[in-house]
mmCIF file of C-alpha atoms and ligand atoms in Angstrom:
data_model
loop_
_atom_site.group_PDB
_atom_site.id
_atom_site.type_symbol
_atom_site.label_atom_id
_atom_site.label_comp_id
_atom_site.label_asym_id
_atom_site.label_seq_id
_atom_site.Cartn_x
_atom_site.Cartn_y
_atom_site.Cartn_z
ATOM 1 C CA MET A 1 -2.125 -6.024 -0.276
ATOM 2 C CA ASP A 2 -1.066 -4.032 -3.247
ATOM 3 C CA LEU A 3 -1.055 -5.616 -6.691
ATOM 4 C CA HIS A 4 1.425 -4.882 -9.573
ATOM 5 C CA GLU A 5 0.070 -3.114 -12.651
ATOM 6 C CA TYR A 6 0.165 -6.331 -14.724
ATOM 7 C CA GLN A 7 -1.791 -8.213 -12.049
ATOM 8 C CA ALA A 8 -4.367 -5.482 -11.795
ATOM 9 C CA LYS A 9 -4.594 -5.529 -15.548
ATOM 10 C CA GLU A 10 -5.283 -9.317 -15.502
ATOM 11 C CA ILE A 11 -8.247 -8.633 -13.131
ATOM 12 C CA PHE A 12 -9.502 -5.771 -15.329
ATOM 13 C CA ARG A 13 -9.325 -7.940 -18.502
ATOM 14 C CA GLY A 14 -11.235 -10.673 -16.706
ATOM 15 C CA ALA A 15 -13.957 -8.144 -16.074
ATOM 16 C CA GLY A 16 -13.983 -7.108 -19.785
ATOM 17 C CA ILE A 17 -12.329 -3.711 -19.423
ATOM 18 C CA PRO A 18 -10.386 -2.889 -22.634
ATOM 19 C CA VAL A 19 -6.752 -3.234 -21.616
ATOM 20 C CA PRO A 20 -3.838 -3.488 -24.029
ATOM 21 C CA PRO A 21 -2.120 -6.875 -23.962
ATOM 22 C CA GLY A 22 1.369 -7.180 -22.442
ATOM 23 C CA LYS A 23 3.874 -9.516 -20.835
ATOM 24 C CA VAL A 24 6.303 -9.357 -17.925
ATOM 25 C CA ALA A 25 10.051 -9.505 -18.327
ATOM 26 C CA THR A 26 12.742 -9.936 -15.673
ATOM 27 C CA THR A 27 15.753 -9.560 -18.071
ATOM 28 C CA PRO A 28 16.472 -7.082 -20.887
ATOM 29 C CA GLU A 29 16.677 -9.978 -23.346
ATOM 30 C CA GLN A 30 13.062 -11.106 -22.455
ATOM 31 C CA ALA A 31 11.849 -7.491 -22.859
ATOM 32 C CA GLU A 32 13.402 -7.378 -26.338
ATOM 33 C CA GLU A 33 11.748 -10.734 -27.247
ATOM 34 C CA ILE A 34 8.361 -9.553 -26.046
ATOM 35 C CA ALA A 35 8.715 -6.249 -27.897
ATOM 36 C CA ARG A 36 9.503 -8.171 -31.065
ATOM 37 C CA GLU A 37 6.328 -10.302 -30.611
ATOM 38 C CA ILE A 38 4.269 -7.231 -30.110
ATOM 39 C CA GLY A 39 5.880 -5.376 -33.083
ATOM 40 C CA GLY A 40 6.025 -1.598 -33.530
ATOM 41 C CA LEU A 41 5.958 0.986 -30.649
ATOM 42 C CA VAL A 42 5.960 -0.551 -27.134
ATOM 43 C CA VAL A 43 6.076 0.738 -23.535
ATOM 44 C CA VAL A 44 8.449 -0.641 -20.985
ATOM 45 C CA LYS A 45 6.993 -0.082 -17.518
ATOM 46 C CA ALA A 46 8.567 -0.694 -14.116
ATOM 47 C CA GLN A 47 6.421 -3.055 -11.924
ATOM 48 C CA VAL A 48 6.622 -1.621 -8.357
ATOM 49 C CA HIS A 49 4.033 -0.880 -5.767
ATOM 50 C CA THR A 50 3.943 2.900 -6.198
ATOM 51 C CA GLY A 51 2.627 5.566 -8.620
ATOM 52 C CA GLY A 52 4.617 8.270 -10.288
ATOM 53 C CA ARG A 53 6.735 5.740 -12.106
ATOM 54 C CA GLY A 54 6.561 7.857 -15.280
ATOM 55 C CA LYS A 55 8.107 10.915 -13.560
ATOM 56 C CA ALA A 56 10.778 8.731 -11.940
ATOM 57 C CA GLY A 57 11.883 7.396 -15.419
ATOM 58 C CA GLY A 58 10.146 3.976 -14.919
ATOM 59 C CA VAL A 59 7.958 4.226 -18.037
ATOM 60 C CA LYS A 60 9.659 4.509 -21.418
ATOM 61 C CA LEU A 61 8.458 4.272 -25.029
ATOM 62 C CA ALA A 62 10.542 2.182 -27.386
ATOM 63 C CA LYS A 63 10.359 2.173 -31.179
ATOM 64 C CA THR A 64 12.441 -1.014 -31.727
ATOM 65 C CA PRO A 65 13.062 -4.238 -29.799
ATOM 66 C CA GLU A 66 16.703 -3.161 -29.265
ATOM 67 C CA GLU A 67 15.482 0.094 -27.691
ATOM 68 C CA ALA A 68 13.067 -1.882 -25.492
ATOM 69 C CA ARG A 69 15.933 -4.014 -24.337
ATOM 70 C CA ASP A 70 18.078 -0.936 -23.455
ATOM 71 C CA HIS A 71 15.161 0.689 -21.582
ATOM 72 C CA ALA A 72 14.504 -2.552 -19.720
ATOM 73 C CA SER A 73 18.216 -2.780 -18.707
ATOM 74 C CA ASN A 74 18.038 0.737 -17.272
ATOM 75 C CA ILE A 75 14.723 0.260 -15.531
ATOM 76 C CA LEU A 76 15.402 -3.261 -13.985
ATOM 77 C CA GLY A 77 17.248 -2.665 -10.739
ATOM 78 C CA MET A 78 16.190 0.922 -10.692
ATOM 79 C CA ASP A 79 15.150 2.372 -7.311
ATOM 80 C CA ILE A 80 11.742 4.046 -7.307
ATOM 81 C CA LYS A 81 10.708 5.597 -4.046
ATOM 82 C CA GLY A 82 12.785 3.034 -2.134
ATOM 83 C CA LEU A 83 11.526 0.000 -4.127
ATOM 84 C CA THR A 84 13.807 -1.978 -6.385
ATOM 85 C CA VAL A 85 12.373 -2.748 -9.784
ATOM 86 C CA GLU A 86 12.587 -6.543 -10.443
ATOM 87 C CA LYS A 87 10.023 -6.888 -13.305
ATOM 88 C CA VAL A 88 8.997 -4.716 -16.201
ATOM 89 C CA LEU A 89 5.779 -4.985 -18.193
ATOM 90 C CA VAL A 90 6.157 -4.626 -21.989
ATOM 91 C CA THR A 91 2.965 -3.476 -23.685
ATOM 92 C CA PRO A 92 1.995 -1.915 -27.006
ATOM 93 C CA GLY A 93 2.410 1.848 -27.119
ATOM 94 C CA GLU A 94 -0.954 3.535 -27.539
ATOM 95 C CA ASP A 95 -1.798 6.696 -29.405
ATOM 96 C CA ILE A 96 -3.265 8.921 -26.831
ATOM 97 C CA ASP A 97 -5.856 11.714 -27.426
ATOM 98 C CA THR A 98 -7.008 12.425 -23.817
ATOM 99 C CA GLU A 99 -6.035 10.992 -20.373
ATOM 100 C CA ALA A 100 -8.790 10.723 -17.718
ATOM 101 C CA TYR A 101 -8.928 9.328 -14.214
ATOM 102 C CA ALA A 102 -11.349 6.715 -12.786
ATOM 103 C CA ALA A 103 -11.438 4.955 -9.508
ATOM 104 C CA VAL A 104 -13.617 3.104 -7.154
ATOM 105 C CA LEU A 105 -12.667 2.941 -3.486
ATOM 106 C CA VAL A 106 -14.092 2.379 -0.035
ATOM 107 C CA ASN A 107 -15.312 5.698 1.395
ATOM 108 C CA ARG A 108 -14.705 5.232 5.105
ATOM 109 C CA GLU A 109 -17.215 8.004 6.047
ATOM 110 C CA THR A 110 -20.170 6.351 4.312
ATOM 111 C CA GLN A 111 -18.704 2.875 4.710
ATOM 112 C CA ALA A 112 -19.635 2.259 1.126
ATOM 113 C CA PRO A 113 -17.904 2.219 -2.339
ATOM 114 C CA MET A 114 -17.409 5.575 -4.049
ATOM 115 C CA PHE A 115 -16.538 6.372 -7.572
ATOM 116 C CA MET A 116 -14.082 9.331 -8.228
ATOM 117 C CA VAL A 117 -13.632 10.274 -11.865
ATOM 118 C CA SER A 118 -11.970 13.243 -13.506
ATOM 119 C CA ALA A 119 -11.331 14.373 -17.063
ATOM 120 C CA GLU A 120 -7.944 15.612 -15.819
ATOM 121 C CA GLY A 121 -6.227 12.314 -15.683
ATOM 122 C CA GLY A 122 -2.649 11.093 -16.061
ATOM 123 C CA VAL A 123 -1.374 13.338 -13.304
ATOM 124 C CA ASP A 124 -1.544 12.818 -9.554
ATOM 125 C CA ILE A 125 -5.122 12.873 -8.453
ATOM 126 C CA GLU A 126 -4.024 14.346 -5.174
ATOM 127 C CA GLN A 127 -2.738 17.344 -7.095
ATOM 128 C CA VAL A 128 -6.059 17.737 -8.962
ATOM 129 C CA ALA A 129 -7.907 17.422 -5.652
ATOM 130 C CA ASP A 130 -5.742 20.257 -4.246
ATOM 131 C CA GLU A 131 -5.711 22.610 -7.173
ATOM 132 C CA ASN A 132 -8.988 21.987 -8.907
ATOM 133 C CA PRO A 133 -11.339 19.920 -6.672
ATOM 134 C CA ASP A 134 -14.313 20.826 -8.917
ATOM 135 C CA ALA A 135 -12.616 18.716 -11.692
ATOM 136 C CA ILE A 136 -13.311 15.600 -9.660
ATOM 137 C CA ARG A 137 -16.751 14.053 -9.826
ATOM 138 C CA LYS A 138 -17.637 11.824 -6.838
ATOM 139 C CA LEU A 139 -20.518 9.261 -6.693
ATOM 140 C CA ASP A 140 -21.509 7.015 -3.879
ATOM 141 C CA VAL A 141 -22.619 3.488 -4.580
ATOM 142 C CA ASP A 142 -25.226 1.583 -2.515
ATOM 143 C CA PRO A 143 -23.568 -1.805 -2.109
ATOM 144 C CA ARG A 144 -26.991 -3.449 -1.930
ATOM 145 C CA TYR A 145 -27.660 -2.553 -5.500
ATOM 146 C CA GLY A 146 -24.230 -1.976 -6.974
ATOM 147 C CA LEU A 147 -23.521 0.620 -9.637
ATOM 148 C CA LEU A 148 -26.908 1.247 -11.340
ATOM 149 C CA PRO A 149 -26.906 1.783 -15.151
ATOM 150 C CA HIS A 150 -27.899 5.495 -14.857
ATOM 151 C CA GLN A 151 -25.071 6.122 -12.396
ATOM 152 C CA ALA A 152 -22.540 4.456 -14.784
ATOM 153 C CA TYR A 153 -23.817 6.744 -17.530
ATOM 154 C CA GLN A 154 -23.538 9.878 -15.306
ATOM 155 C CA LEU A 155 -19.864 8.991 -14.740
ATOM 156 C CA GLY A 156 -19.421 8.652 -18.518
ATOM 157 C CA VAL A 157 -20.973 12.078 -18.988
ATOM 158 C CA ALA A 158 -18.719 13.587 -16.347
ATOM 159 C CA LEU A 159 -15.669 12.400 -18.349
ATOM 160 C CA TYR A 160 -16.639 12.992 -22.020
ATOM 161 C CA ASP A 161 -18.829 15.115 -24.319
ATOM 162 C CA ASP A 162 -19.041 12.690 -27.163
ATOM 163 C CA PRO A 163 -21.898 10.149 -26.546
ATOM 164 C CA LYS A 164 -19.863 7.374 -28.118
ATOM 165 C CA LEU A 165 -17.122 7.886 -25.564
ATOM 166 C CA GLN A 166 -19.606 8.371 -22.733
ATOM 167 C CA ARG A 167 -21.252 4.946 -23.526
ATOM 168 C CA GLN A 168 -17.889 3.190 -23.585
ATOM 169 C CA ALA A 169 -16.876 4.847 -20.333
ATOM 170 C CA ALA A 170 -20.206 3.877 -18.724
ATOM 171 C CA LYS A 171 -19.636 0.290 -19.615
ATOM 172 C CA ILE A 172 -16.130 0.422 -18.238
ATOM 173 C CA MET A 173 -17.379 1.916 -14.990
ATOM 174 C CA SER A 174 -19.787 -1.032 -14.483
ATOM 175 C CA GLN A 175 -16.925 -3.357 -15.253
ATOM 176 C CA LEU A 176 -14.647 -1.640 -12.925
ATOM 177 C CA TYR A 177 -17.205 -1.879 -10.151
ATOM 178 C CA THR A 178 -17.616 -5.633 -10.781
ATOM 179 C CA ALA A 179 -13.866 -6.081 -10.670
ATOM 180 C CA PHE A 180 -13.605 -4.106 -7.436
ATOM 181 C CA VAL A 181 -16.289 -6.199 -5.658
ATOM 182 C CA ASN A 182 -15.157 -9.510 -6.946
ATOM 183 C CA ALA A 183 -11.556 -8.970 -6.044
ATOM 184 C CA GLY A 184 -12.343 -7.701 -2.535
ATOM 185 C CA ALA A 185 -10.537 -4.557 -3.289
ATOM 186 C CA SER A 186 -10.274 -1.350 -1.296
ATOM 187 C CA LEU A 187 -9.219 0.515 -4.379
ATOM 188 C CA ALA A 188 -9.450 -0.094 -8.164
ATOM 189 C CA GLU A 189 -7.904 2.790 -10.170
ATOM 190 C CA ILE A 190 -7.365 3.538 -13.856
ATOM 191 C CA ASN A 191 -4.979 6.433 -14.411
ATOM 192 C CA PRO A 192 -4.919 7.244 -17.197
ATOM 193 C CA LEU A 193 -8.133 6.006 -18.823
ATOM 194 C CA ILE A 194 -7.285 7.113 -22.366
ATOM 195 C CA THR A 195 -9.173 7.940 -25.577
ATOM 196 C CA THR A 196 -7.443 7.161 -28.901
ATOM 197 C CA PRO A 197 -7.623 9.083 -32.132
ATOM 198 C CA SER A 198 -9.798 6.287 -33.488
ATOM 199 C CA GLY A 199 -12.361 6.922 -30.660
ATOM 200 C CA GLU A 200 -11.670 4.118 -28.305
ATOM 201 C CA VAL A 201 -11.610 4.219 -24.482
ATOM 202 C CA LYS A 202 -8.923 2.082 -22.834
ATOM 203 C CA ALA A 203 -7.235 1.550 -19.508
ATOM 204 C CA ILE A 204 -3.396 1.884 -19.945
ATOM 205 C CA ASP A 205 -2.542 1.911 -16.180
ATOM 206 C CA ALA A 206 -4.114 -0.141 -13.425
ATOM 207 C CA LYS A 207 -3.817 -0.088 -9.699
ATOM 208 C CA VAL A 208 -5.664 -2.429 -7.355
ATOM 209 C CA SER A 209 -5.254 -2.767 -3.577
ATOM 210 C CA ILE A 210 -6.926 -5.718 -1.903
ATOM 211 C CA ASP A 211 -8.275 -5.621 1.668
ATOM 212 C CA ASP A 212 -6.098 -8.256 3.487
ATOM 213 C CA ASN A 213 -9.202 -9.498 5.376
ATOM 214 C CA GLU A 214 -10.680 -10.596 1.993
ATOM 215 C CA LEU A 215 -7.749 -12.831 1.059
ATOM 216 C CA PHE A 216 -8.703 -15.951 2.894
ATOM 217 C CA ARG A 217 -11.718 -16.460 0.716
ATOM 218 C CA ARG A 218 -9.942 -15.534 -2.524
ATOM 219 C CA PRO A 219 -6.936 -17.752 -2.786
ATOM 220 C CA GLU A 220 -6.443 -17.054 -6.487
ATOM 221 C CA ILE A 221 -5.836 -13.404 -5.525
ATOM 222 C CA ALA A 222 -3.804 -14.189 -2.446
ATOM 223 C CA GLU A 223 -1.345 -15.787 -4.869
ATOM 224 C CA TYR A 224 -0.586 -12.508 -6.421
ATOM 225 C CA ARG A 225 1.363 -11.599 -3.309
ATOM 226 C CA ASP A 226 4.877 -10.781 -4.279
ATOM 227 C CA THR A 227 6.968 -10.780 -1.048
ATOM 228 C CA SER A 228 10.128 -9.565 -2.949
ATOM 229 C CA SER A 229 8.374 -6.301 -3.522
ATOM 230 C CA GLU A 230 7.109 -5.778 -0.018
ATOM 231 C CA PRO A 231 9.197 -4.200 2.746
ATOM 232 C CA GLU A 232 11.035 -7.181 4.324
ATOM 233 C CA ALA A 233 9.821 -6.236 7.784
ATOM 234 C CA GLU A 234 6.136 -6.460 6.697
ATOM 235 C CA THR A 235 6.644 -10.005 5.354
ATOM 236 C CA ALA A 236 8.459 -11.085 8.490
ATOM 237 C CA ALA A 237 5.706 -9.555 10.719
ATOM 238 C CA ARG A 238 2.876 -11.224 8.716
ATOM 239 C CA GLU A 239 4.647 -14.590 9.055
ATOM 240 C CA ALA A 240 5.039 -13.946 12.798
ATOM 241 C CA GLY A 241 1.419 -13.141 13.214
ATOM 242 C CA LEU A 242 2.013 -9.398 13.973
ATOM 243 C CA THR A 243 0.344 -6.494 12.387
ATOM 244 C CA PHE A 244 3.117 -4.155 11.245
ATOM 245 C CA ILE A 245 3.292 -1.094 9.021
ATOM 246 C CA LYS A 246 6.538 0.689 8.475
ATOM 247 C CA LEU A 247 6.535 4.405 8.783
ATOM 248 C CA ASP A 248 9.155 7.143 8.371
ATOM 249 C CA GLY A 249 10.024 8.164 11.996
ATOM 250 C CA ASN A 250 12.470 6.980 14.652
ATOM 251 C CA VAL A 251 10.398 5.949 17.620
ATOM 252 C CA GLY A 252 9.835 2.168 17.318
ATOM 253 C CA CYS A 253 6.493 1.301 18.799
ATOM 254 C CA CYS A 254 5.505 -2.123 20.284
ATOM 255 C CA VAL A 255 1.905 -2.039 21.429
ATOM 256 C CA ASN A 256 -0.860 -4.595 22.016
ATOM 257 C CA GLY A 257 -4.181 -3.834 20.315
ATOM 258 C CA ALA A 258 -4.817 -1.700 17.228
ATOM 259 C CA GLY A 259 -6.606 1.106 19.065
ATOM 260 C CA LEU A 260 -3.843 1.480 21.687
ATOM 261 C CA ALA A 261 -1.231 1.394 18.980
ATOM 262 C CA MET A 262 -2.961 4.232 17.161
ATOM 263 C CA ALA A 263 -3.383 6.224 20.402
ATOM 264 C CA THR A 264 0.328 5.628 21.112
ATOM 265 C CA MET A 265 1.341 6.893 17.701
ATOM 266 C CA ASP A 266 -0.860 10.007 18.204
ATOM 267 C CA LEU A 267 0.795 10.730 21.436
ATOM 268 C CA VAL A 268 4.242 10.311 19.966
ATOM 269 C CA LYS A 269 3.298 12.949 17.457
ATOM 270 C CA PHE A 270 1.704 15.092 20.083
ATOM 271 C CA TYR A 271 5.097 15.221 21.915
ATOM 272 C CA GLY A 272 6.872 16.179 18.791
ATOM 273 C CA GLY A 273 8.156 12.671 17.789
ATOM 274 C CA GLU A 274 7.609 10.548 14.707
ATOM 275 C CA PRO A 275 6.687 6.851 14.970
ATOM 276 C CA ALA A 276 8.896 4.441 13.092
ATOM 277 C CA ASN A 277 6.128 1.929 12.743
ATOM 278 C CA PHE A 278 2.688 0.782 13.619
ATOM 279 C CA LEU A 279 2.939 -2.568 15.439
ATOM 280 C CA ASP A 280 0.247 -4.513 17.156
ATOM 281 C CA ILE A 281 1.547 -7.634 18.893
ATOM 282 C CA GLY A 282 -2.024 -8.862 19.322
ATOM 283 C CA GLY A 283 -3.936 -10.128 22.301
ATOM 284 C CA SER A 284 -2.298 -13.395 23.182
ATOM 285 C CA SER A 285 0.256 -14.030 25.758
ATOM 286 C CA ASN A 286 3.347 -15.275 23.989
ATOM 287 C CA PRO A 287 6.950 -14.140 24.719
ATOM 288 C CA GLU A 288 8.026 -15.362 21.246
ATOM 289 C CA LYS A 289 5.885 -12.662 19.679
ATOM 290 C CA VAL A 290 7.729 -9.984 21.616
ATOM 291 C CA VAL A 291 11.038 -11.468 20.477
ATOM 292 C CA ASN A 292 9.864 -11.368 16.819
ATOM 293 C CA ALA A 293 8.503 -7.832 17.261
ATOM 294 C CA LEU A 294 11.835 -6.611 18.638
ATOM 295 C CA LYS A 295 13.767 -8.309 15.845
ATOM 296 C CA ILE A 296 11.605 -6.529 13.290
ATOM 297 C CA ILE A 297 11.697 -3.101 14.999
ATOM 298 C CA THR A 298 15.508 -3.182 15.508
ATOM 299 C CA ALA A 299 16.130 -4.199 11.890
ATOM 300 C CA ASP A 300 15.175 -0.638 10.930
ATOM 301 C CA PRO A 301 18.318 1.517 11.289
ATOM 302 C CA ALA A 302 16.292 4.695 11.672
ATOM 303 C CA VAL A 303 14.946 3.476 15.056
ATOM 304 C CA LYS A 304 16.572 5.419 17.895
ATOM 305 C CA VAL A 305 14.401 4.242 20.763
ATOM 306 C CA ILE A 306 11.890 1.396 21.453
ATOM 307 C CA LEU A 307 8.646 2.237 23.180
ATOM 308 C CA PHE A 308 6.562 -0.496 24.768
ATOM 309 C CA ASN A 309 3.048 0.292 25.702
ATOM 310 C CA ILE A 310 1.208 -2.753 26.924
ATOM 311 C CA PHE A 311 -2.276 -2.987 28.368
ATOM 312 C CA GLY A 312 -2.614 -6.440 30.018
ATOM 313 C CA GLY A 313 -6.009 -7.867 29.683
ATOM 314 C CA ILE A 314 -5.859 -11.295 28.087
ATOM 315 C CA THR A 315 -2.182 -10.354 27.439
ATOM 316 C CA ARG A 316 -0.146 -11.106 30.594
ATOM 317 C CA THR A 317 2.281 -8.421 31.123
ATOM 318 C CA ASP A 318 4.760 -10.820 32.759
ATOM 319 C CA ASP A 319 4.917 -12.714 29.474
ATOM 320 C CA VAL A 320 5.657 -9.491 27.674
ATOM 321 C CA ALA A 321 8.413 -8.764 30.249
ATOM 322 C CA ASN A 322 9.876 -12.158 29.798
ATOM 323 C CA GLY A 323 9.705 -11.667 26.029
ATOM 324 C CA ILE A 324 11.752 -8.499 26.324
ATOM 325 C CA ILE A 325 14.393 -10.242 28.503
ATOM 326 C CA GLU A 326 14.574 -13.165 26.122
ATOM 327 C CA ALA A 327 14.908 -10.932 23.130
ATOM 328 C CA LEU A 328 17.839 -9.130 24.771
ATOM 329 C CA ASP A 329 19.526 -12.572 25.026
ATOM 330 C CA GLN A 330 18.951 -13.305 21.425
ATOM 331 C CA ILE A 331 19.574 -10.067 19.672
ATOM 332 C CA GLU A 332 21.856 -7.145 20.201
ATOM 333 C CA ILE A 333 19.829 -4.027 20.894
ATOM 334 C CA ASP A 334 21.861 -0.834 21.084
ATOM 335 C CA VAL A 335 18.969 1.628 21.339
ATOM 336 C CA PRO A 336 17.259 2.397 24.665
ATOM 337 C CA ILE A 337 13.983 0.681 25.501
ATOM 338 C CA VAL A 338 11.296 2.384 27.502
ATOM 339 C CA ILE A 339 8.471 0.435 28.871
ATOM 340 C CA ARG A 340 5.032 1.166 30.171
ATOM 341 C CA LEU A 341 2.912 -1.855 31.154
ATOM 342 C CA THR A 342 -0.166 -2.080 33.165
ATOM 343 C CA GLY A 343 -2.800 -4.659 33.942
ATOM 344 C CA THR A 344 -2.797 -8.432 34.319
ATOM 345 C CA ASN A 345 0.261 -9.584 36.463
ATOM 346 C CA GLU A 346 1.654 -6.068 36.477
ATOM 347 C CA GLU A 347 3.521 -6.619 39.795
ATOM 348 C CA ILE A 348 5.322 -9.714 38.543
ATOM 349 C CA ALA A 349 6.159 -7.941 35.310
ATOM 350 C CA LEU A 350 7.575 -4.862 37.010
ATOM 351 C CA LYS A 351 9.711 -7.113 39.266
ATOM 352 C CA ILE A 352 11.135 -8.955 36.224
ATOM 353 C CA LEU A 353 11.915 -5.658 34.565
ATOM 354 C CA SER A 354 13.430 -3.922 37.609
ATOM 355 C CA ASP A 355 15.571 -6.976 38.233
ATOM 356 C CA ALA A 356 16.881 -6.624 34.661
ATOM 357 C CA GLY A 357 17.589 -2.913 35.302
ATOM 358 C CA PHE A 358 14.683 -1.330 33.467
ATOM 359 C CA GLU A 359 12.856 1.688 34.635
ATOM 360 C CA ALA A 360 9.132 1.093 34.086
ATOM 361 C CA TYR A 361 6.643 3.862 33.650
ATOM 362 C CA SER A 362 3.081 3.736 34.784
ATOM 363 C CA THR A 363 1.471 6.297 32.544
ATOM 364 C CA MET A 364 1.351 6.594 28.828
ATOM 365 C CA ASP A 365 2.213 10.269 28.924
ATOM 366 C CA GLU A 366 5.398 9.721 30.854
ATOM 367 C CA VAL A 367 6.687 6.875 28.806
ATOM 368 C CA VAL A 368 5.942 8.503 25.431
ATOM 369 C CA LYS A 369 7.477 11.787 26.449
ATOM 370 C CA LYS A 370 10.602 9.880 27.599
ATOM 371 C CA ALA A 371 10.769 8.006 24.354
ATOM 372 C CA VAL A 372 10.468 11.152 22.204
ATOM 373 C CA ASP A 373 13.165 12.864 24.334
ATOM 374 C CA LEU A 374 15.540 9.971 23.870
ATOM 375 C CA ALA A 375 14.888 9.813 20.075
ATOM 376 C CA THR A 376 15.395 13.581 19.746
ATOM 377 C CA ALA A 377 18.701 13.445 21.752
ATOM 378 C CA ALA A 378 19.935 10.574 19.495
ATOM 379 C CA ALA A 379 18.876 12.302 16.275
ATOM 380 C CA PRO A 380 18.569 16.134 16.908
ATOM 381 C CA ALA A 381 16.241 17.841 14.310
ATOM 382 C CA GLY A 382 18.248 19.108 11.378
ATOM 383 C CA ALA A 383 21.155 16.824 12.093
HETATM 384 P P1 GDP B 401 2.608 5.967 -13.499
HETATM 385 O O1 GDP B 401 3.430 7.166 -13.767
HETATM 386 O O2 GDP B 401 3.191 5.143 -12.494
HETATM 387 O O3 GDP B 401 1.151 6.401 -13.133
HETATM 388 O O4 GDP B 401 2.514 5.110 -14.851
HETATM 389 P P2 GDP B 401 1.501 5.229 -16.112
HETATM 390 O O5 GDP B 401 1.306 3.932 -16.681
HETATM 391 O O6 GDP B 401 0.285 6.038 -15.701
HETATM 392 O O7 GDP B 401 2.256 6.068 -17.168
HETATM 393 C C1 GDP B 401 2.658 7.398 -17.026
HETATM 394 C C2 GDP B 401 2.396 8.188 -18.259
HETATM 395 O O8 GDP B 401 3.137 7.636 -19.331
HETATM 396 C C3 GDP B 401 0.989 8.154 -18.736
HETATM 397 O O9 GDP B 401 0.125 9.136 -18.103
HETATM 398 C C4 GDP B 401 1.130 8.437 -20.206
HETATM 399 O O10 GDP B 401 1.175 9.801 -20.427
HETATM 400 C C5 GDP B 401 2.442 7.827 -20.507
HETATM 401 N N1 GDP B 401 2.175 6.495 -21.204
HETATM 402 C C6 GDP B 401 1.997 5.320 -20.584
HETATM 403 N N2 GDP B 401 1.721 4.331 -21.506
HETATM 404 C C7 GDP B 401 1.761 4.949 -22.677
HETATM 405 C C8 GDP B 401 1.478 4.590 -24.070
HETATM 406 O O11 GDP B 401 1.188 3.420 -24.292
HETATM 407 N N3 GDP B 401 1.607 5.517 -25.058
HETATM 408 C C9 GDP B 401 1.911 6.772 -24.824
HETATM 409 N N4 GDP B 401 2.020 7.666 -25.780
HETATM 410 N N5 GDP B 401 2.148 7.283 -23.549
HETATM 411 C C10 GDP B 401 2.055 6.356 -22.470
HETATM 412 MN MN1 MN B 402 -0.696 6.044 -13.765
#
C-alpha cells in the first residue's frame, strides 16, 4: 500500500525527522486559508501515488495566499500519470542549498533492509543509477541489530563534507530506519533531503510504501488507505479477496496461485504479448470468485482476450468452469476467452466448457500462444 506524501510525513515527524509543517486542502479556498496561516512563501503539492510530480506541474511555489489558491485550482483535478489529484499539501517554501537522496528499502537478494543514499538528490534516483551509479552509496542493515550508530554516521559522511551536516544526517538516518521498521514499510524514501542556507538538514518530500502483509497488525496505518487514489480495479479485487495488479498490456490473465500467475505472465511475454494484469484467484473453490475476477478484468477496455490458466489441486476445476458460465450470464463479455484447466475434476470441467461451446486447451504453451495471437489480431502492433 502506498501512502501519500502528507501521510508519510506524519510518520516521519513521529520518528523525529525534521519535516516542515503543512496541511491538506481539497479546495482552492482551503489552500488559500492554509497559505495565509503559514504566511510567506508556500509550496502547493499534488497528493498522488507517484513521483515526478514536480516535472508534471504538480508542485508549485506561491508567494501569496491568492497565488496558492490559483495553483491549487490548477493542480486539483489535474491528471498525473493517469491519477487524478484530489488533495494538495500546502507547506512552507524552504530555502534550498543542496538536494540529496536517502532511502531504506527491502533488498530482496539479501532479504534484509538496505540504505541507499546519494548527494545527487531531487532527481529520479533511477536516472542517477543509470548515469552515475558510483554516486549512490548502498549499505546493508542486519535486522537483528538495526542501523548501528557508526553505520548511520557513514551514511552522513557519504552525503556531506561538513561535520555539522553529517551529524544531522546520521541522526535522520537512524530515525528513518525506526520509521521504516515501525510502519512495516517496504520503502521509506526522502527525495530531496535538503540543506538550508542556515545549515539545517530537512526532509521536504516523503514516500512510504507499506507491505500489505503488515497491515493487519498496524490498524492505525491501515487507516491511511485512500481507495479514491487507487486504481478502482485493485480496490474491487481486494474486497473480493483476489490478488490483482493492473498492468499495461492487453492479455487479461486469470490464474490460480501466485507462482503459476507469474509463470503465465512470463509465457505471455515469451510469445510476444503483454499481460493486462496479474490476477491470482487463490486456492479455494468458489465460482463467485471467478465471476468477480471476470468483472474486474473486463472492466479494463485495453483487454482484448481473457486467458484462464487453472491448475486444480484444492481448486476444483469444475467450480472454475461453472464460474465462467455464471459470469457469462451476468456480464456481457465481448472479447474471446481461452481456457486451460487441468487437475481436480478436469473431465467434468471440460464437459461443462465444451457444452457451452468453449475449446479447452491442455497445455500452457498452446493456450498462451492462442491468447497472444488473438490479442495481436485484435490490436495489431503499431495500430
Ligand atoms: P516530486 O517531483 O514528486 O518528487 O516532488 P518533490 O516534493 O520532490 O518536489 C520536486 C522539486 O520541487 C524538489 O526537488 C525541489 O526542487 C522543489 N521543491 C519542493 N519543495 C520546495 C520548497 O519548499 N522550496 C523550493 N525552493 N523548492 C521546492
Ligand atoms: Mn521528490
